[in-house]
mmCIF file of C-alpha atoms in Angstrom:
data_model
loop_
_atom_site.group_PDB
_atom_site.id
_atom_site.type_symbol
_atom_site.label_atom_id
_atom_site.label_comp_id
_atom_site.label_asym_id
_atom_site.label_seq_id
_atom_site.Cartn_x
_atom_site.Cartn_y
_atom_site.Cartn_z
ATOM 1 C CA UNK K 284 -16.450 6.792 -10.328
ATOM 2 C CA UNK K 285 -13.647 8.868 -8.904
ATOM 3 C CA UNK K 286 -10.957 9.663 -11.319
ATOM 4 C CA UNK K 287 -7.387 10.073 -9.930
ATOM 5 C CA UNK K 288 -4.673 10.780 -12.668
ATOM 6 C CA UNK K 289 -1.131 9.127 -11.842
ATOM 7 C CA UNK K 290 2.237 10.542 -13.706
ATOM 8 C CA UNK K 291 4.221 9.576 -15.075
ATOM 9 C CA UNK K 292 3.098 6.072 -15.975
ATOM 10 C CA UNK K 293 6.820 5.072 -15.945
ATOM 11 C CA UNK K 294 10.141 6.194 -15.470
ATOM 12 C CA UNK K 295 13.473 5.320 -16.370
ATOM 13 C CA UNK K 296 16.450 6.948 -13.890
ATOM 14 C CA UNK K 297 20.074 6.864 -13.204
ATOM 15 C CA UNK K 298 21.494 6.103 -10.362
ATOM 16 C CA UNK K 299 21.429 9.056 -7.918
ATOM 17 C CA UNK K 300 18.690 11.094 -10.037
ATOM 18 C CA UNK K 301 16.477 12.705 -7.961
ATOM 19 C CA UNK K 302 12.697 11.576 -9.092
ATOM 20 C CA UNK K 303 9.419 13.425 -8.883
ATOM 21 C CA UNK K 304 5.863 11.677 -9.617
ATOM 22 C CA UNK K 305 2.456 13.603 -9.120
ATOM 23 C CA UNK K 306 -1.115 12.123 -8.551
ATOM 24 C CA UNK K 307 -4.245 14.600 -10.026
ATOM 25 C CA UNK K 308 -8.031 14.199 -8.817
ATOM 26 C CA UNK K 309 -11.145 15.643 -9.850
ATOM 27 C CA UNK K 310 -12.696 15.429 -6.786
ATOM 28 C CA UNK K 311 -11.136 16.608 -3.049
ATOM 29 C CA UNK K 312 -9.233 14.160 -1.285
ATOM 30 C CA UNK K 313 -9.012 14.638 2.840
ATOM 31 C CA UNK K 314 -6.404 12.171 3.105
ATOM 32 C CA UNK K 315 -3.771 11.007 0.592
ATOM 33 C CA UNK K 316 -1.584 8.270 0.727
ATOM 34 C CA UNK K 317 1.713 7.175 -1.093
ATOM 35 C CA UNK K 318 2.534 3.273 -1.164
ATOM 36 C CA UNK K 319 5.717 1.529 -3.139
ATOM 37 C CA UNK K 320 5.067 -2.248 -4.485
ATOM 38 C CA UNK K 321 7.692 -4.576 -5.055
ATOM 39 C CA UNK K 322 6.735 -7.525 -7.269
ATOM 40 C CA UNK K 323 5.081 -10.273 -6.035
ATOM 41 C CA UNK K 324 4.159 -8.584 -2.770
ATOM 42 C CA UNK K 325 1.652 -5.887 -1.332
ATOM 43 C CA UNK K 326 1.659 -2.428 -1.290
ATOM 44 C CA UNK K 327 3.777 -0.405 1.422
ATOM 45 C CA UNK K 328 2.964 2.393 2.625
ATOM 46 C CA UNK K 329 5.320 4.930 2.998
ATOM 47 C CA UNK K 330 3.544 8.291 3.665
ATOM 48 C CA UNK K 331 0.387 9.165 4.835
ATOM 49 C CA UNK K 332 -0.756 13.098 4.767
ATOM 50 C CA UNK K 333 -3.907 14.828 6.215
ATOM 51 C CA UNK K 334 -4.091 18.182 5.763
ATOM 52 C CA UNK K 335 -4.156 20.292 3.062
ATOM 53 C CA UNK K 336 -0.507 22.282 2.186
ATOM 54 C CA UNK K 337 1.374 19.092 4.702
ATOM 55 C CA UNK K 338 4.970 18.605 3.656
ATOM 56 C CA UNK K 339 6.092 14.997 5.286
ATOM 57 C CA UNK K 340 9.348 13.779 5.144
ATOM 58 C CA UNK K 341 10.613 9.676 5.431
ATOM 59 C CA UNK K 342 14.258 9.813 4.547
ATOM 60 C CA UNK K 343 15.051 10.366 0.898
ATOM 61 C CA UNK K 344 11.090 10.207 0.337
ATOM 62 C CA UNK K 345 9.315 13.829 0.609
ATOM 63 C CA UNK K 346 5.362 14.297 -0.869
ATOM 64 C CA UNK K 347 3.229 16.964 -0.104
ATOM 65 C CA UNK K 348 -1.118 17.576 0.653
ATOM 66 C CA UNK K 349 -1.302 19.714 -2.317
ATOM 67 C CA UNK K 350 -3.484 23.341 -0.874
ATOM 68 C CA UNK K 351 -5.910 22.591 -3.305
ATOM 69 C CA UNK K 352 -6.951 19.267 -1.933
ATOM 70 C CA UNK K 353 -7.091 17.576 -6.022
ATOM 71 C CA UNK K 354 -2.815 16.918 -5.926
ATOM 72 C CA UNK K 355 -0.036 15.164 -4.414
ATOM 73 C CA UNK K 356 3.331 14.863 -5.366
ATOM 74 C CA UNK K 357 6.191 12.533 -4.363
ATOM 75 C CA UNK K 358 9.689 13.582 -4.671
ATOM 76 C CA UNK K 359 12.565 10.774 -4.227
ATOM 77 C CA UNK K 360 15.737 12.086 -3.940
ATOM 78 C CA UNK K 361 19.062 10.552 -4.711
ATOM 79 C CA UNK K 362 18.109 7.255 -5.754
ATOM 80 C CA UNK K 363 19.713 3.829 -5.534
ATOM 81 C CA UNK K 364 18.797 0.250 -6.797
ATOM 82 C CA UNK K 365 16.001 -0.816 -3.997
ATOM 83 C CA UNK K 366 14.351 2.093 -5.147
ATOM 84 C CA UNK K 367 12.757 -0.165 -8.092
ATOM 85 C CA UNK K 368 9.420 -0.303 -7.864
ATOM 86 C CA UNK K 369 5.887 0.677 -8.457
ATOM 87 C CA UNK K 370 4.466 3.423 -6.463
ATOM 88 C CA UNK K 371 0.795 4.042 -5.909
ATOM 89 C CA UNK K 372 -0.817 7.406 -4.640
ATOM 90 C CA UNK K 373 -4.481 7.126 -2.931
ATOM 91 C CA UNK K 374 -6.355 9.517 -1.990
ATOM 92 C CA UNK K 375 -10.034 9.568 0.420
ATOM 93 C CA UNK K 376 -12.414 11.659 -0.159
ATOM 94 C CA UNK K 377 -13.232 14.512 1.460
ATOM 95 C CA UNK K 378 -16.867 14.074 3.934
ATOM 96 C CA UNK K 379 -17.482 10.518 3.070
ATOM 97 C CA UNK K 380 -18.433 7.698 5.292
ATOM 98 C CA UNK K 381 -17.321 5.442 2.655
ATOM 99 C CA UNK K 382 -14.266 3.125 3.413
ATOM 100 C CA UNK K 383 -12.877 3.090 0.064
ATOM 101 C CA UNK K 384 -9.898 4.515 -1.169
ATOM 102 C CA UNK K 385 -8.946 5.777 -4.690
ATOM 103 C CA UNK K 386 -6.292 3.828 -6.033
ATOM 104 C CA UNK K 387 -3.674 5.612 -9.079
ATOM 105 C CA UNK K 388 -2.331 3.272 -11.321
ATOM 106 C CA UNK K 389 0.874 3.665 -10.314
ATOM 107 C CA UNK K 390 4.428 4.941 -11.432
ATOM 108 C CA UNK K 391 6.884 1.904 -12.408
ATOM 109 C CA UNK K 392 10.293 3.218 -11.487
ATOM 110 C CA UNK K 393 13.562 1.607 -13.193
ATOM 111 C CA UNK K 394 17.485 2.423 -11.732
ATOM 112 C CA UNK K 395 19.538 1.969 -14.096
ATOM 113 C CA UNK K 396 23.104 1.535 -11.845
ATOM 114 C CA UNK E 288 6.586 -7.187 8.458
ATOM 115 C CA UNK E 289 3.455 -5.407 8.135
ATOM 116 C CA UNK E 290 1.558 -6.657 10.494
ATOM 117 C CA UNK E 291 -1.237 -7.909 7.992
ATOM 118 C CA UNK E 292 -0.097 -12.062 7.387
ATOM 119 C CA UNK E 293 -1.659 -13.865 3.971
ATOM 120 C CA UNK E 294 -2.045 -17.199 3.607
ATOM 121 C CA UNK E 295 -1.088 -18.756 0.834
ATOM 122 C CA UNK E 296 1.024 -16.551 -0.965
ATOM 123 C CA UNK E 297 0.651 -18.595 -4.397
ATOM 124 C CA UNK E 298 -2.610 -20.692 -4.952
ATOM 125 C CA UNK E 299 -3.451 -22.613 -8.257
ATOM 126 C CA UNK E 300 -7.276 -24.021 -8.298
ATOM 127 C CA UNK E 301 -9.577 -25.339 -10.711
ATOM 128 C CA UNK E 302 -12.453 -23.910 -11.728
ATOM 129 C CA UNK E 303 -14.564 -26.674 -9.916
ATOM 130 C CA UNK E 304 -12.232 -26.304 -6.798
ATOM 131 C CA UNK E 305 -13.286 -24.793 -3.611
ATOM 132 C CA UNK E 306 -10.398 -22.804 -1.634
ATOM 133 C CA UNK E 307 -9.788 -20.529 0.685
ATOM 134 C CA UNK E 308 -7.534 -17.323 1.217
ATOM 135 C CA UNK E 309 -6.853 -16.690 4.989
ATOM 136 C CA UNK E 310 -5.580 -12.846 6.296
ATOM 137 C CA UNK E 311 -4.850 -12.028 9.990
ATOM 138 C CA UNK E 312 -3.743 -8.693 11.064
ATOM 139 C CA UNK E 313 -1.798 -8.262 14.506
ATOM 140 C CA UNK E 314 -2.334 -4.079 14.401
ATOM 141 C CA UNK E 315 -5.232 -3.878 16.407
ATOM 142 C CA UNK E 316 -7.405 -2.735 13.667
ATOM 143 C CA UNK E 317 -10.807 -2.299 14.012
ATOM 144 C CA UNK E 318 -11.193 -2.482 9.548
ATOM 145 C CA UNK E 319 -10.345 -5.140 7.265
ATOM 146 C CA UNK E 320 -10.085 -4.971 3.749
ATOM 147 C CA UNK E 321 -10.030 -7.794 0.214
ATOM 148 C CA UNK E 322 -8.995 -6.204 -2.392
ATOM 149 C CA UNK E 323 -8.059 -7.660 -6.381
ATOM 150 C CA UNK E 324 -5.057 -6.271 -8.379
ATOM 151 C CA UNK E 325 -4.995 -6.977 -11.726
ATOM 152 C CA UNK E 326 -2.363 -6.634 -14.773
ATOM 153 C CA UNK E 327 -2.774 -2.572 -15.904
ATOM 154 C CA UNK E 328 -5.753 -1.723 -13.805
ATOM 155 C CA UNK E 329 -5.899 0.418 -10.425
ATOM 156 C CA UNK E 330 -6.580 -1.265 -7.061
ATOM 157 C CA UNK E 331 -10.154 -2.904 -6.886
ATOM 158 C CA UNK E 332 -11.821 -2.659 -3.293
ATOM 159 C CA UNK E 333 -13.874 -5.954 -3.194
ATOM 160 C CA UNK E 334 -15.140 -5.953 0.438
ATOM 161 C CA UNK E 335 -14.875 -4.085 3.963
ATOM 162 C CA UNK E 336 -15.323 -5.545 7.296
ATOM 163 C CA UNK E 337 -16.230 -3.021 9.988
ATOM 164 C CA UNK E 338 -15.905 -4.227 13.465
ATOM 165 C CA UNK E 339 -16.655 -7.705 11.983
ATOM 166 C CA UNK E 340 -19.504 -6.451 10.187
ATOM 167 C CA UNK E 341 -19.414 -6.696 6.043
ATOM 168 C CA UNK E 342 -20.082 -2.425 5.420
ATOM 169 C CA UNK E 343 -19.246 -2.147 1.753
ATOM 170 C CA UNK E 344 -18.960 -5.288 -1.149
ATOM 171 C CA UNK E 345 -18.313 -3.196 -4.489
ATOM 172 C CA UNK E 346 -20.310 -5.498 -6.714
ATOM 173 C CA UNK E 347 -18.327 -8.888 -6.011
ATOM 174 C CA UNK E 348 -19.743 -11.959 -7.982
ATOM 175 C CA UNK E 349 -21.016 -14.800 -5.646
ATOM 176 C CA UNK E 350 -18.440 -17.194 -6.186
ATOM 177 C CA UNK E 351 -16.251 -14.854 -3.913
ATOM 178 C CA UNK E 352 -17.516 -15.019 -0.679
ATOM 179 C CA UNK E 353 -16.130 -13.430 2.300
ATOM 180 C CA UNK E 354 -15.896 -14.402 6.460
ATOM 181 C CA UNK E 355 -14.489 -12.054 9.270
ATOM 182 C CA UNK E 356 -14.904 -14.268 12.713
ATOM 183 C CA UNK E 357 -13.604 -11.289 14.410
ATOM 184 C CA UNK E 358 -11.453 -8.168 14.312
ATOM 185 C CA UNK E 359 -8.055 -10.114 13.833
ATOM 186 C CA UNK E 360 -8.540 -12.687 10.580
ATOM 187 C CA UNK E 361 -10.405 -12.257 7.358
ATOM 188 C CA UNK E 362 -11.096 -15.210 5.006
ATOM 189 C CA UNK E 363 -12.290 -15.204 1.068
ATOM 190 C CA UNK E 364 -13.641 -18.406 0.566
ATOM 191 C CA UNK E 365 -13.759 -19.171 -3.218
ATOM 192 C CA UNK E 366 -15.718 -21.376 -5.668
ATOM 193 C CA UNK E 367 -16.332 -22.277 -9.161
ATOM 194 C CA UNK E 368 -13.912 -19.313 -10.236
ATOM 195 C CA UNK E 369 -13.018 -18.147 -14.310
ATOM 196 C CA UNK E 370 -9.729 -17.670 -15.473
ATOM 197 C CA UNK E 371 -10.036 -13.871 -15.645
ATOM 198 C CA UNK E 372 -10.309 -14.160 -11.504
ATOM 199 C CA UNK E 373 -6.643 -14.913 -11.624
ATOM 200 C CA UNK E 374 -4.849 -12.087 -10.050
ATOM 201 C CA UNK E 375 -3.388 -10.930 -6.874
ATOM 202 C CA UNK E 376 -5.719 -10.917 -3.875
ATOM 203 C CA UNK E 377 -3.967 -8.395 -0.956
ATOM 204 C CA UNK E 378 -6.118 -8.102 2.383
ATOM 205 C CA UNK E 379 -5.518 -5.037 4.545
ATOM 206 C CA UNK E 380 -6.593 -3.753 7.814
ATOM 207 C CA UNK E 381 -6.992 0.415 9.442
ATOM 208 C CA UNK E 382 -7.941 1.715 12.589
ATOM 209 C CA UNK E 383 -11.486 3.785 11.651
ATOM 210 C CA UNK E 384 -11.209 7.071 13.428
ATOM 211 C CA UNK E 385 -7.163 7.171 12.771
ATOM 212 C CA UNK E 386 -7.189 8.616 9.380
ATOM 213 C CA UNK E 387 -8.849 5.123 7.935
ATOM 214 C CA UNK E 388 -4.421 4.715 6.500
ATOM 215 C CA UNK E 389 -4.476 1.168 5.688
ATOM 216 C CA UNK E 390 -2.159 -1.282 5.624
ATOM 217 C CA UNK E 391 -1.275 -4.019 3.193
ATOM 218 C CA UNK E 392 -0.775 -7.908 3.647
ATOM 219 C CA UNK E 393 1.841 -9.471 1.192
ATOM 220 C CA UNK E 394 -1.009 -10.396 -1.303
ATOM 221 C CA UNK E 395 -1.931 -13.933 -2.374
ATOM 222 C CA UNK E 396 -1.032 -14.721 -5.868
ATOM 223 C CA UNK E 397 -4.318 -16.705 -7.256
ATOM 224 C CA UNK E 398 -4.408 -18.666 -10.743
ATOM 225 C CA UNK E 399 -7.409 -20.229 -11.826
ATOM 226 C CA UNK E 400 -6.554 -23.146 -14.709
#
Protein backbone atom coordinates (compact mmCIF):
# COMPACT_ATOMS: atom_id res chain seq x y z
CA UNK A 1 0.00 0.00 0.00
CA UNK A 2 0.77 3.68 -0.20
CA UNK A 3 3.09 4.90 2.42
CA UNK A 4 2.66 8.54 3.61
CA UNK A 5 5.13 9.59 6.47
CA UNK A 6 3.52 12.15 9.08
CA UNK A 7 5.97 14.41 11.46
CA UNK A 8 6.24 14.93 13.99
CA UNK A 9 4.14 12.28 15.70
CA UNK A 10 3.55 14.84 18.53
CA UNK A 11 4.25 18.10 19.70
CA UNK A 12 4.35 19.94 22.75
CA UNK A 13 4.10 24.11 22.29
CA UNK A 14 3.76 27.26 24.18
CA UNK A 15 1.40 29.49 23.85
CA UNK A 16 2.02 31.75 20.82
CA UNK A 17 4.80 29.33 19.24
CA UNK A 18 4.55 29.22 15.81
CA UNK A 19 4.25 25.28 14.73
CA UNK A 20 5.34 23.51 11.59
CA UNK A 21 4.33 19.69 10.75
CA UNK A 22 5.28 17.99 7.32
CA UNK A 23 3.62 14.91 5.59
CA UNK A 24 6.29 12.67 3.16
CA UNK A 25 5.01 10.14 0.35
CA UNK A 26 6.62 7.73 -1.76
CA UNK A 27 4.37 7.94 -4.36
CA UNK A 28 2.89 11.45 -6.17
CA UNK A 29 -0.02 12.89 -4.68
CA UNK A 30 -2.35 15.28 -7.17
CA UNK A 31 -4.26 16.52 -4.37
CA UNK A 32 -3.35 16.91 -0.68
CA UNK A 33 -5.39 17.66 2.07
CA UNK A 34 -4.86 18.94 5.74
CA UNK A 35 -7.71 18.08 8.39
CA UNK A 36 -7.57 18.95 12.43
CA UNK A 37 -9.57 16.35 14.83
CA UNK A 38 -10.82 17.25 18.04
CA UNK A 39 -11.63 14.30 20.30
CA UNK A 40 -14.59 12.57 20.05
CA UNK A 41 -15.51 14.10 16.70
CA UNK A 42 -14.55 13.85 12.88
CA UNK A 43 -11.97 15.18 10.99
CA UNK A 44 -12.12 18.94 9.66
CA UNK A 45 -10.84 19.95 6.96
CA UNK A 46 -9.06 22.94 6.84
CA UNK A 47 -7.05 23.14 3.55
CA UNK A 48 -7.32 21.57 0.45
CA UNK A 49 -4.37 22.12 -2.33
CA UNK A 50 -4.17 21.02 -6.04
CA UNK A 51 -1.36 21.91 -7.71
CA UNK A 52 2.00 21.33 -7.34
CA UNK A 53 4.26 24.51 -5.65
CA UNK A 54 0.30 26.02 -4.21
CA UNK A 55 0.80 28.14 -1.13
CA UNK A 56 -2.93 28.47 0.58
CA UNK A 57 -3.60 30.49 3.33
CA UNK A 58 -6.81 30.08 6.16
CA UNK A 59 -5.95 32.55 8.84
CA UNK A 60 -3.10 31.59 11.12
CA UNK A 61 -3.05 28.14 9.08
CA UNK A 62 -0.59 28.25 5.88
CA UNK A 63 0.54 24.60 4.03
CA UNK A 64 1.94 24.31 0.83
CA UNK A 65 1.69 21.50 -2.62
CA UNK A 66 5.24 20.70 -2.19
CA UNK A 67 6.91 21.06 -6.31
CA UNK A 68 7.82 17.68 -6.02
CA UNK A 69 4.37 16.29 -5.66
CA UNK A 70 5.77 13.53 -2.49
CA UNK A 71 5.42 16.68 0.45
CA UNK A 72 3.25 18.94 2.25
CA UNK A 73 3.81 21.00 5.04
CA UNK A 74 1.54 22.86 7.49
CA UNK A 75 2.71 25.85 9.26
CA UNK A 76 0.45 27.27 12.30
CA UNK A 77 1.41 30.39 13.39
CA UNK A 78 0.92 32.04 16.71
CA UNK A 79 -0.92 29.54 18.50
CA UNK A 80 -3.57 29.61 21.21
CA UNK A 81 -5.48 26.92 23.29
CA UNK A 82 -8.26 25.71 20.54
CA UNK A 83 -5.40 24.94 18.61
CA UNK A 84 -5.25 21.39 20.53
CA UNK A 85 -5.67 18.83 18.41
CA UNK A 86 -4.72 16.14 16.03
CA UNK A 87 -4.03 17.04 12.53
CA UNK A 88 -4.11 14.67 9.61
CA UNK A 89 -2.49 15.30 6.08
CA UNK A 90 -4.00 13.16 2.99
CA UNK A 91 -2.91 13.05 0.00
CA UNK A 92 -4.64 11.37 -3.68
CA UNK A 93 -2.80 10.01 -5.95
CA UNK A 94 -1.76 11.24 -8.92
CA UNK A 95 -3.89 9.44 -12.34
CA UNK A 96 -6.03 7.19 -10.31
CA UNK A 97 -9.66 6.48 -10.65
CA UNK A 98 -9.58 5.20 -7.24
CA UNK A 99 -11.67 7.10 -4.53
CA UNK A 100 -9.43 6.53 -1.74
CA UNK A 101 -7.39 8.79 0.04
CA UNK A 102 -4.09 8.28 1.96
CA UNK A 103 -4.54 8.97 5.42
CA UNK A 104 -1.07 10.19 7.82
CA UNK A 105 -1.30 9.26 11.19
CA UNK A 106 -1.50 12.42 12.39
CA UNK A 107 0.37 15.14 14.54
CA UNK A 108 -1.15 15.44 18.25
CA UNK A 109 -0.60 19.06 19.12
CA UNK A 110 -0.53 20.18 22.99
CA UNK A 111 -0.68 24.28 24.14
CA UNK A 112 0.64 24.56 27.00
CA UNK A 113 -0.99 28.30 28.15
CA UNK B 1 -21.70 22.06 11.03
CA UNK B 2 -20.30 20.11 8.32
CA UNK B 3 -22.89 19.31 6.47
CA UNK B 4 -22.33 15.42 6.85
CA UNK B 5 -25.00 14.45 10.14
CA UNK B 6 -24.20 10.86 12.10
CA UNK B 7 -26.49 9.12 13.87
CA UNK B 8 -25.80 7.92 16.88
CA UNK B 9 -22.85 9.52 18.03
CA UNK B 10 -22.16 6.77 20.86
CA UNK B 11 -23.54 3.15 20.30
CA UNK B 12 -22.86 0.14 22.70
CA UNK B 13 -24.08 -3.41 21.12
CA UNK B 14 -23.61 -6.90 21.79
CA UNK B 15 -22.01 -9.12 19.82
CA UNK B 16 -25.38 -10.93 18.97
CA UNK B 17 -27.03 -7.42 18.43
CA UNK B 18 -28.04 -6.11 15.14
CA UNK B 19 -27.69 -2.12 14.72
CA UNK B 20 -27.47 0.36 12.55
CA UNK B 21 -25.29 3.59 11.91
CA UNK B 22 -27.25 6.22 9.83
CA UNK B 23 -25.15 9.32 7.80
CA UNK B 24 -26.92 12.02 5.69
CA UNK B 25 -25.06 14.67 3.96
CA UNK B 26 -26.90 18.05 2.97
CA UNK B 27 -23.70 19.16 0.44
CA UNK B 28 -25.01 17.95 -2.61
CA UNK B 29 -22.46 15.32 -3.00
CA UNK B 30 -22.53 12.99 -5.54
CA UNK B 31 -19.76 10.42 -3.12
CA UNK B 32 -20.22 8.96 0.14
CA UNK B 33 -17.77 7.49 2.22
CA UNK B 34 -17.58 4.73 5.80
CA UNK B 35 -14.62 4.86 7.07
CA UNK B 36 -13.06 3.08 10.72
CA UNK B 37 -10.55 4.98 12.97
CA UNK B 38 -8.88 3.11 15.30
CA UNK B 39 -6.50 3.80 18.49
CA UNK B 40 -2.71 4.45 16.69
CA UNK B 41 -3.60 3.47 13.19
CA UNK B 42 -4.21 5.83 10.01
CA UNK B 43 -7.72 6.32 8.58
CA UNK B 44 -9.25 2.98 7.15
CA UNK B 45 -11.50 3.53 3.93
CA UNK B 46 -14.15 0.73 4.38
CA UNK B 47 -16.60 1.53 1.52
CA UNK B 48 -17.49 4.18 -1.34
CA UNK B 49 -20.79 4.92 -2.74
CA UNK B 50 -20.70 6.48 -6.20
CA UNK B 51 -23.88 7.99 -7.33
CA UNK B 52 -25.56 5.36 -5.08
CA UNK B 53 -23.58 2.72 -6.48
CA UNK B 54 -21.04 0.66 -3.93
CA UNK B 55 -17.45 1.43 -6.28
CA UNK B 56 -14.80 0.39 -3.82
CA UNK B 57 -15.24 -2.00 -0.29
CA UNK B 58 -11.45 -2.35 0.89
CA UNK B 59 -11.82 -5.88 2.17
CA UNK B 60 -14.74 -5.25 4.82
CA UNK B 61 -15.83 -8.49 6.73
CA UNK B 62 -19.56 -9.41 6.14
CA UNK B 63 -20.88 -8.56 9.33
CA UNK B 64 -20.50 -4.84 8.12
CA UNK B 65 -22.81 -4.30 5.58
CA UNK B 66 -23.50 -1.15 3.88
CA UNK B 67 -26.95 0.72 2.16
CA UNK B 68 -26.95 4.09 0.16
CA UNK B 69 -30.90 4.63 -0.87
CA UNK B 70 -29.70 7.60 -2.65
CA UNK B 71 -27.18 10.42 -2.94
CA UNK B 72 -28.16 12.12 0.48
CA UNK B 73 -27.99 9.16 3.43
CA UNK B 74 -25.65 6.27 3.89
CA UNK B 75 -26.36 3.46 6.40
CA UNK B 76 -23.83 0.59 7.91
CA UNK B 77 -25.98 -1.93 9.09
CA UNK B 78 -24.09 -4.17 11.59
CA UNK B 79 -24.24 -7.75 12.97
CA UNK B 80 -22.66 -10.29 15.08
CA UNK B 81 -19.60 -7.80 15.59
CA UNK B 82 -16.00 -8.67 17.84
CA UNK B 83 -14.72 -6.48 20.29
CA UNK B 84 -11.76 -5.37 18.15
CA UNK B 85 -14.70 -3.66 15.76
CA UNK B 86 -15.01 -1.12 18.50
CA UNK B 87 -13.82 2.12 17.19
CA UNK B 88 -14.96 5.27 15.65
CA UNK B 89 -17.04 4.92 12.49
CA UNK B 90 -16.96 8.69 10.54
CA UNK B 91 -19.04 8.75 7.14
CA UNK B 92 -18.12 11.44 4.63
CA UNK B 93 -19.35 12.69 1.40
CA UNK B 94 -17.30 14.75 -2.03
CA UNK B 95 -18.43 16.05 -5.11
CA UNK B 96 -16.43 13.59 -7.88
CA UNK B 97 -15.11 15.92 -10.50
CA UNK B 98 -14.40 18.81 -7.68
CA UNK B 99 -11.09 17.66 -6.53
CA UNK B 100 -12.86 14.33 -4.85
CA UNK B 101 -12.00 16.94 -1.07
CA UNK B 102 -14.14 15.16 1.27
CA UNK B 103 -15.83 16.02 4.06
CA UNK B 104 -16.25 14.49 7.47
CA UNK B 105 -19.46 13.64 9.62
CA UNK B 106 -18.89 13.89 13.48
CA UNK B 107 -18.10 10.08 13.65
CA UNK B 108 -20.10 7.50 15.60
CA UNK B 109 -18.36 6.18 18.58
CA UNK B 110 -19.11 2.18 18.41
CA UNK B 111 -18.30 -0.35 21.41
CA UNK B 112 -18.92 -3.83 21.01
CA UNK B 113 -19.18 -5.68 24.76
Amino acid sequence: GQQLNQSPQSMFIQEGEDVSMNCTSSSIFNTWLWYKQDPGEGPVLLIALYKAGELTSNGRLTAQFGITRKDSFLNISASIPSDVGIYFCAGQLQGAGSYQLTFGKGTKLSVIP
Amino acid sequence: ETGVTQTPRHLVMGMTNKKSLKCEQHLGHNAMYWYKQSAKKPLELMFVYSLEERVENNSVPSRFSPECPNSSHLFLHLHTLQPEDSALYLCASSQRGSGNTIYFGEGSWLTVV
